[in-house]
């Protein structure tokens, strides 16, 4: 969602801000703006559309030099896409950028109206600027403190006060903000991708603490004005990881990074051939007294849960339910201290997943999160964390984050089963061996690109499409379908193959593409019957099977055979095929794969 960058120091702030906003483009946005201190006060430039439009405007409209400023990419929530709604917003001496939603903005607006103060935009963010300005008496920290008492909702603010040149103030509640000091000054941003150029060492601004950034230092104080030292974190990737590195799109690069991401995620958890969570500081006592597991997440992360459930239940015989976080948080789930709630999130900031985690804690459940971004809200609020090591994922469509989430869930299943005596050491070693082997299979499937690119030419003009599968292949179908939908804009549905004939098969007519996943031997004969059902109604079938499966040529129009891999590990290989299908279909339709319309990388609103 909205991207934030702030800089004060010895570099040209306008360049730092616009370059930072380019790094943040992947988050999804529809307009952008910057404000910076000049000799004549704070100057603001805004533009709808791409950051490049903003850069052109900055060049045309402002020749001043600047050492300090704030910049924002906006993903519209309150008020349409227009210059006036674009951030930064100004109210009196206050200029501010905001990520999040102020839920009580209507009430606040009515209060301000009583004093004759009216906003010029339709945004909740301008109301926040007006509230801070109305609390301002020359002391920025006090004004922010007083103002946030009045604000309900999620926010990350960077604020400049007209009479405090070259200083940035920041505060957050729910929405992310990371900050770093470097030789050139002080930087703050909504995520590390914009910061990495300046420093690999950073801190997450603690919630409801105020950061004061000057060119020499960042001072963080709590609500009682006490100075606190935030916990420093370190990222182990560099600027190159956040660049395309010769690929046309980040998505393609990230698909190709999967073998490394899997290795980095699996290797630290294998000691002497056995699953081991010592380095994650997850004690075996975490597994004590668990009667039930709930996995909750959104989108692709939730789909990873559908696959993980199978392995966990199979090895531990503990029931697992997979819940959509936005539903779970408003249900009255039957969970207690004997429930382990696993939240899965690439960003670690997804609002619904975070709320689901908080609900789990309120109900006394143990919580474990599988998260990619270090120090993110979900990681910080969980009892235990299994970090995935995919590195930064820039493309909106999640690829490498998904396969590493699968690997983390499998490792969890192995360790749980081993600790509780459901798996012998020998069997655990065998499973680990198969998981490690899956990495080389993923590597092999990466070479299927040309074959899949050719097949995707047949999907180019499709308007509707179906993914079908049984068991693990049904969970995979869900993932294949969301991936295709989000970047190719083709309507698609994932169906449990046996369920089709209970209604949906009426939609299968001549040349409707059906992507049939048949990697699971235990349901293969049934799956083949289901494929015949759609084929006899005219469907164009693309069949994905395991190497050992022999199918007669009349069953499908195109056959994609995975290399030999144990059925339970086939999702790792099939995921790559599905990612390629989405990618090459979108490319054949001439679309911007990395930044699909209407979508944001990290969904920090409900
Ligand atoms: C789809 C996709 C989304 C995310 C979902 C959760 O390709 O990326 O469905 O998986 O928004 O995001 P995280 O994992 O950051 O919680």
PDB file of N, CA and C in Angstrom, residues 46-114:
ATOM      1  N   UNK A  46       3.236  17.461  -6.426  1.00  0.00           N
ATOM      2  CA  UNK A  46       2.445  16.218  -6.471  1.00  0.00           C
ATOM      3  C   UNK A  46       2.083  15.879  -7.905  1.00  0.00           C
ATOM      4  N   UNK A  47       1.850  14.605  -8.156  1.00  0.00           N
ATOM      5  CA  UNK A  47       1.397  14.207  -9.500  1.00  0.00           C
ATOM      6  C   UNK A  47       0.623  12.902  -9.415  1.00  0.00           C
ATOM      7  N   UNK A  48      -0.426  12.792 -10.209  1.00  0.00           N
ATOM      8  CA  UNK A  48      -1.112  11.498 -10.289  1.00  0.00           C
ATOM      9  C   UNK A  48      -0.348  10.617 -11.275  1.00  0.00           C
ATOM     10  N   UNK A  49      -0.618   9.322 -11.196  1.00  0.00           N
ATOM     11  CA  UNK A  49       0.062   8.386 -12.095  1.00  0.00           C
ATOM     12  C   UNK A  49       1.436   8.006 -11.569  1.00  0.00           C
ATOM     13  N   UNK A  50       2.308   7.687 -12.474  1.00  0.00           N
ATOM     14  CA  UNK A  50       3.609   7.107 -12.118  1.00  0.00           C
ATOM     15  C   UNK A  50       4.563   8.107 -11.441  1.00  0.00           C
ATOM     16  N   UNK A  51       5.525   7.577 -10.705  1.00  0.00           N
ATOM     17  CA  UNK A  51       6.528   8.419 -10.050  1.00  0.00           C
ATOM     18  C   UNK A  51       7.296   9.221 -11.114  1.00  0.00           C
ATOM     19  N   UNK A  52       7.418   8.651 -12.317  1.00  0.00           N
ATOM     20  CA  UNK A  52       8.130   9.391 -13.375  1.00  0.00           C
ATOM     21  C   UNK A  52       7.410  10.716 -13.687  1.00  0.00           C
ATOM     22  N   UNK A  53       6.077  10.738 -13.577  1.00  0.00           N
ATOM     23  CA  UNK A  53       5.340  12.009 -13.773  1.00  0.00           C
ATOM     24  C   UNK A  53       5.762  13.022 -12.709  1.00  0.00           C
ATOM     25  N   UNK A  54       5.896  12.510 -11.480  1.00  0.00           N
ATOM     26  CA  UNK A  54       6.305  13.390 -10.381  1.00  0.00           C
ATOM     27  C   UNK A  54       7.714  13.933 -10.656  1.00  0.00           C
ATOM     28  N   UNK A  55       8.614  13.037 -11.086  1.00  0.00           N
ATOM     29  CA  UNK A  55      10.003  13.459 -11.345  1.00  0.00           C
ATOM     30  C   UNK A  55      10.018  14.580 -12.387  1.00  0.00           C
ATOM     31  N   UNK A  56       9.219  14.426 -13.460  1.00  0.00           N
ATOM     32  CA  UNK A  56       9.166  15.471 -14.503  1.00  0.00           C
ATOM     33  C   UNK A  56       8.709  16.796 -13.905  1.00  0.00           C
ATOM     34  N   UNK A  57       7.672  16.695 -13.055  1.00  0.00           N
ATOM     35  CA  UNK A  57       7.123  17.916 -12.453  1.00  0.00           C
ATOM     36  C   UNK A  57       8.134  18.583 -11.521  1.00  0.00           C
ATOM     37  N   UNK A  58       8.850  17.747 -10.753  1.00  0.00           N
ATOM     38  CA  UNK A  58       9.844  18.297  -9.823  1.00  0.00           C
ATOM     39  C   UNK A  58      10.894  19.067 -10.628  1.00  0.00           C
ATOM     40  N   UNK A  59      11.343  18.467 -11.738  1.00  0.00           N
ATOM     41  CA  UNK A  59      12.363  19.124 -12.576  1.00  0.00           C
ATOM     42  C   UNK A  59      11.843  20.451 -13.120  1.00  0.00           C
ATOM     43  N   UNK A  60      10.595  20.431 -13.603  1.00  0.00           N
ATOM     44  CA  UNK A  60      10.008  21.644 -14.204  1.00  0.00           C
ATOM     45  C   UNK A  60       9.776  22.743 -13.177  1.00  0.00           C
ATOM     46  N   UNK A  61       9.254  22.342 -12.000  1.00  0.00           N
ATOM     47  CA  UNK A  61       8.702  23.340 -11.085  1.00  0.00           C
ATOM     48  C   UNK A  61       9.650  23.811 -10.003  1.00  0.00           C
ATOM     49  N   UNK A  62      10.719  23.057  -9.752  1.00  0.00           N
ATOM     50  CA  UNK A  62      11.532  23.455  -8.604  1.00  0.00           C
ATOM     51  C   UNK A  62      13.017  23.369  -8.902  1.00  0.00           C
ATOM     52  N   UNK A  63      13.667  24.523  -8.790  1.00  0.00           N
ATOM     53  CA  UNK A  63      15.118  24.557  -9.031  1.00  0.00           C
ATOM     54  C   UNK A  63      15.876  24.618  -7.698  1.00  0.00           C
ATOM     55  N   UNK A  64      15.124  24.754  -6.585  1.00  0.00           N
ATOM     56  CA  UNK A  64      15.789  24.929  -5.281  1.00  0.00           C
ATOM     57  C   UNK A  64      16.560  23.674  -4.886  1.00  0.00           C
ATOM     58  N   UNK A  65      17.568  23.846  -4.032  1.00  0.00           N
ATOM     59  CA  UNK A  65      18.211  22.662  -3.455  1.00  0.00           C
ATOM     60  C   UNK A  65      17.522  22.386  -2.118  1.00  0.00           C
ATOM     61  N   UNK A  66      17.583  21.138  -1.693  1.00  0.00           N
ATOM     62  CA  UNK A  66      16.932  20.794  -0.427  1.00  0.00           C
ATOM     63  C   UNK A  66      17.745  19.725   0.275  1.00  0.00           C
ATOM     64  N   UNK A  67      17.773  19.810   1.615  1.00  0.00           N
ATOM     65  CA  UNK A  67      18.534  18.828   2.392  1.00  0.00           C
ATOM     66  C   UNK A  67      17.595  17.914   3.177  1.00  0.00           C
ATOM     67  N   UNK A  68      16.323  18.252   3.195  1.00  0.00           N
ATOM     68  CA  UNK A  68      15.389  17.486   4.033  1.00  0.00           C
ATOM     69  C   UNK A  68      14.011  17.461   3.392  1.00  0.00           C
ATOM     70  N   UNK A  69      13.384  16.283   3.389  1.00  0.00           N
ATOM     71  CA  UNK A  69      12.027  16.221   2.836  1.00  0.00           C
ATOM     72  C   UNK A  69      11.368  14.880   3.083  1.00  0.00           C
ATOM     73  N   UNK A  70      10.091  14.813   2.685  1.00  0.00           N
ATOM     74  CA  UNK A  70       9.320  13.576   2.830  1.00  0.00           C
ATOM     75  C   UNK A  70       8.617  13.268   1.502  1.00  0.00           C
ATOM     76  N   UNK A  71       8.446  11.993   1.207  1.00  0.00           N
ATOM     77  CA  UNK A  71       7.821  11.606  -0.063  1.00  0.00           C
ATOM     78  C   UNK A  71       6.859  10.450   0.141  1.00  0.00           C
ATOM     79  N   UNK A  72       5.887  10.340  -0.759  1.00  0.00           N
ATOM     80  CA  UNK A  72       4.789   9.391  -0.542  1.00  0.00           C
ATOM     81  C   UNK A  72       4.248   8.862  -1.858  1.00  0.00           C
ATOM     82  N   UNK A  73       3.969   7.568  -1.923  1.00  0.00           N
ATOM     83  CA  UNK A  73       3.159   7.029  -3.019  1.00  0.00           C
ATOM     84  C   UNK A  73       1.821   6.653  -2.398  1.00  0.00           C
ATOM     85  N   UNK A  74       0.730   7.096  -3.049  1.00  0.00           N
ATOM     86  CA  UNK A  74      -0.599   6.908  -2.443  1.00  0.00           C
ATOM     87  C   UNK A  74      -1.380   5.817  -3.155  1.00  0.00           C
ATOM     88  N   UNK A  75      -2.010   4.949  -2.379  1.00  0.00           N
ATOM     89  CA  UNK A  75      -2.954   3.950  -2.892  1.00  0.00           C
ATOM     90  C   UNK A  75      -4.299   4.365  -2.314  1.00  0.00           C
ATOM     91  N   UNK A  76      -5.159   4.911  -3.177  1.00  0.00           N
ATOM     92  CA  UNK A  76      -6.367   5.606  -2.710  1.00  0.00           C
ATOM     93  C   UNK A  76      -7.250   4.738  -1.811  1.00  0.00           C
ATOM     94  N   UNK A  77      -7.626   5.274  -0.671  1.00  0.00           N
ATOM     95  CA  UNK A  77      -8.656   4.629   0.161  1.00  0.00           C
ATOM     96  C   UNK A  77      -9.798   5.620   0.348  1.00  0.00           C
ATOM     97  N   UNK A  78      -9.521   6.790   0.946  1.00  0.00           N
ATOM     98  CA  UNK A  78     -10.566   7.815   1.113  1.00  0.00           C
ATOM     99  C   UNK A  78     -10.329   8.915   0.083  1.00  0.00           C
ATOM    100  N   UNK A  79     -11.278   9.065  -0.841  1.00  0.00           N
ATOM    101  CA  UNK A  79     -11.136  10.107  -1.864  1.00  0.00           C
ATOM    102  C   UNK A  79     -10.444   9.555  -3.101  1.00  0.00           C
ATOM    103  N   UNK A  80     -10.885  10.032  -4.262  1.00  0.00           N
ATOM    104  CA  UNK A  80     -10.389   9.510  -5.542  1.00  0.00           C
ATOM    105  C   UNK A  80      -8.942   9.884  -5.818  1.00  0.00           C
ATOM    106  N   UNK A  81      -8.487   9.483  -7.008  1.00  0.00           N
ATOM    107  CA  UNK A  81      -7.105   9.734  -7.399  1.00  0.00           C
ATOM    108  C   UNK A  81      -7.019  11.133  -8.013  1.00  0.00           C
ATOM    109  N   UNK A  82      -6.424  12.072  -7.286  1.00  0.00           N
ATOM    110  CA  UNK A  82      -6.324  13.448  -7.799  1.00  0.00           C
ATOM    111  C   UNK A  82      -5.154  14.137  -7.117  1.00  0.00           C
ATOM    112  N   UNK A  83      -4.698  15.230  -7.706  1.00  0.00           N
ATOM    113  CA  UNK A  83      -3.585  15.975  -7.096  1.00  0.00           C
ATOM    114  C   UNK A  83      -3.915  16.407  -5.676  1.00  0.00           C
ATOM    115  N   UNK A  84      -5.168  16.850  -5.499  1.00  0.00           N
ATOM    116  CA  UNK A  84      -5.516  17.404  -4.191  1.00  0.00           C
ATOM    117  C   UNK A  84      -5.536  16.313  -3.105  1.00  0.00           C
ATOM    118  N   UNK A  85      -5.885  15.093  -3.497  1.00  0.00           N
ATOM    119  CA  UNK A  85      -5.915  14.007  -2.503  1.00  0.00           C
ATOM    120  C   UNK A  85      -4.540  13.374  -2.284  1.00  0.00           C
ATOM    121  N   UNK A  86      -3.644  13.666  -3.199  1.00  0.00           N
ATOM    122  CA  UNK A  86      -2.295  13.101  -3.136  1.00  0.00           C
ATOM    123  C   UNK A  86      -1.545  13.696  -1.922  1.00  0.00           C
ATOM    124  N   UNK A  87      -0.670  12.934  -1.324  1.00  0.00           N
ATOM    125  CA  UNK A  87       0.134  13.436  -0.188  1.00  0.00           C
ATOM    126  C   UNK A  87       1.389  14.111  -0.728  1.00  0.00           C
ATOM    127  N   UNK A  88       2.099  14.902   0.009  1.00  0.00           N
ATOM    128  CA  UNK A  88       1.872  15.360   1.380  1.00  0.00           C
ATOM    129  C   UNK A  88       0.680  16.331   1.492  1.00  0.00           C
ATOM    130  N   UNK A  89       0.111  16.354   2.711  1.00  0.00           N
ATOM    131  CA  UNK A  89      -0.971  17.294   3.009  1.00  0.00           C
ATOM    132  C   UNK A  89      -0.442  18.378   3.946  1.00  0.00           C
ATOM    133  N   UNK A  90      -1.010  19.572   3.759  1.00  0.00           N
ATOM    134  CA  UNK A  90      -0.545  20.698   4.582  1.00  0.00           C
ATOM    135  C   UNK A  90      -1.712  21.263   5.367  1.00  0.00           C
ATOM    136  N   UNK A  91      -1.457  21.553   6.643  1.00  0.00           N
ATOM    137  CA  UNK A  91      -2.448  22.260   7.462  1.00  0.00           C
ATOM    138  C   UNK A  91      -1.651  23.205   8.355  1.00  0.00           C
ATOM    139  N   UNK A  92      -1.791  24.513   8.150  1.00  0.00           N
ATOM    140  CA  UNK A  92      -1.025  25.486   8.939  1.00  0.00           C
ATOM    141  C   UNK A  92       0.463  25.228   8.804  1.00  0.00           C
ATOM    142  N   UNK A  93       1.109  24.990   9.948  1.00  0.00           N
ATOM    143  CA  UNK A  93       2.574  24.790   9.914  1.00  0.00           C
ATOM    144  C   UNK A  93       2.959  23.336   9.655  1.00  0.00           C
ATOM    145  N   UNK A  94       1.948  22.494   9.569  1.00  0.00           N
ATOM    146  CA  UNK A  94       2.212  21.046   9.483  1.00  0.00           C
ATOM    147  C   UNK A  94       2.129  20.539   8.038  1.00  0.00           C
ATOM    148  N   UNK A  95       3.150  19.770   7.632  1.00  0.00           N
ATOM    149  CA  UNK A  95       3.081  19.064   6.341  1.00  0.00           C
ATOM    150  C   UNK A  95       3.325  17.595   6.645  1.00  0.00           C
ATOM    151  N   UNK A  96       2.457  16.729   6.122  1.00  0.00           N
ATOM    152  CA  UNK A  96       2.498  15.342   6.585  1.00  0.00           C
ATOM    153  C   UNK A  96       2.225  14.331   5.478  1.00  0.00           C
ATOM    154  N   UNK A  97       2.803  13.137   5.616  1.00  0.00           N
ATOM    155  CA  UNK A  97       2.420  11.993   4.788  1.00  0.00           C
ATOM    156  C   UNK A  97       1.932  10.895   5.715  1.00  0.00           C
ATOM    157  N   UNK A  98       1.056  10.062   5.192  1.00  0.00           N
ATOM    158  CA  UNK A  98       0.365   9.097   6.046  1.00  0.00           C
ATOM    159  C   UNK A  98       0.165   7.787   5.306  1.00  0.00           C
ATOM    160  N   UNK A  99       0.391   6.701   5.998  1.00  0.00           N
ATOM    161  CA  UNK A  99       0.034   5.371   5.509  1.00  0.00           C
ATOM    162  C   UNK A  99      -0.897   4.781   6.556  1.00  0.00           C
ATOM    163  N   UNK A 100      -2.095   4.320   6.141  1.00  0.00           N
ATOM    164  CA  UNK A 100      -3.042   3.748   7.099  1.00  0.00           C
ATOM    165  C   UNK A 100      -4.418   4.362   6.911  1.00  0.00           C
ATOM    166  N   UNK A 101      -5.264   4.187   7.904  1.00  0.00           N
ATOM    167  CA  UNK A 101      -6.622   4.748   7.808  1.00  0.00           C
ATOM    168  C   UNK A 101      -7.017   5.322   9.160  1.00  0.00           C
ATOM    169  N   UNK A 102      -7.468   6.574   9.151  1.00  0.00           N
ATOM    170  CA  UNK A 102      -7.966   7.184  10.392  1.00  0.00           C
ATOM    171  C   UNK A 102      -9.472   6.916  10.438  1.00  0.00           C
ATOM    172  N   UNK A 103      -9.863   6.008  11.327  1.00  0.00           N
ATOM    173  CA  UNK A 103     -11.252   5.536  11.300  1.00  0.00           C
ATOM    174  C   UNK A 103     -12.244   6.589  11.760  1.00  0.00           C
ATOM    175  N   UNK A 104     -11.843   7.454  12.691  1.00  0.00           N
ATOM    176  CA  UNK A 104     -12.803   8.448  13.220  1.00  0.00           C
ATOM    177  C   UNK A 104     -12.646   9.813  12.530  1.00  0.00           C
ATOM    178  N   UNK A 105     -12.208   9.802  11.275  1.00  0.00           N
ATOM    179  CA  UNK A 105     -11.927  11.092  10.624  1.00  0.00           C
ATOM    180  C   UNK A 105     -13.178  11.940  10.444  1.00  0.00           C
ATOM    181  N   UNK A 106     -14.336  11.285  10.287  1.00  0.00           N
ATOM    182  CA  UNK A 106     -15.586  12.051  10.098  1.00  0.00           C
ATOM    183  C   UNK A 106     -15.898  12.876  11.344  1.00  0.00           C
ATOM    184  N   UNK A 107     -15.803  12.211  12.506  1.00  0.00           N
ATOM    185  CA  UNK A 107     -16.077  12.909  13.770  1.00  0.00           C
ATOM    186  C   UNK A 107     -15.078  14.061  13.953  1.00  0.00           C
ATOM    187  N   UNK A 108     -13.801  13.775  13.655  1.00  0.00           N
ATOM    188  CA  UNK A 108     -12.773  14.807  13.814  1.00  0.00           C
ATOM    189  C   UNK A 108     -13.045  15.975  12.873  1.00  0.00           C
ATOM    190  N   UNK A 109     -13.480  15.638  11.666  1.00  0.00           N
ATOM    191  CA  UNK A 109     -13.776  16.674  10.669  1.00  0.00           C
ATOM    192  C   UNK A 109     -14.904  17.585  11.176  1.00  0.00           C
ATOM    193  N   UNK A 110     -15.914  16.954  11.804  1.00  0.00           N
ATOM    194  CA  UNK A 110     -17.032  17.757  12.337  1.00  0.00           C
ATOM    195  C   UNK A 110     -16.548  18.694  13.442  1.00  0.00           C
ATOM    196  N   UNK A 111     -15.682  18.184  14.317  1.00  0.00           N
ATOM    197  CA  UNK A 111     -15.112  19.010  15.389  1.00  0.00           C
ATOM    198  C   UNK A 111     -14.366  20.216  14.808  1.00  0.00           C
ATOM    199  N   UNK A 112     -13.528  19.924  13.785  1.00  0.00           N
ATOM    200  CA  UNK A 112     -12.723  20.994  13.175  1.00  0.00           C
ATOM    201  C   UNK A 112     -13.640  22.027  12.515  1.00  0.00           C
ATOM    202  N   UNK A 113     -14.741  21.546  11.941  1.00  0.00           N
ATOM    203  CA  UNK A 113     -15.670  22.454  11.249  1.00  0.00           C
ATOM    204  C   UNK A 113     -16.278  23.458  12.231  1.00  0.00           C
ATOM    205  N   UNK A 114     -16.472  22.990  13.470  1.00  0.00           N
ATOM    206  CA  UNK A 114     -17.027  23.912  14.478  1.00  0.00           C
ATOM    207  C   UNK A 114     -16.111  25.101  14.701  1.00  0.00           C
TER     208      UNK A 114
END
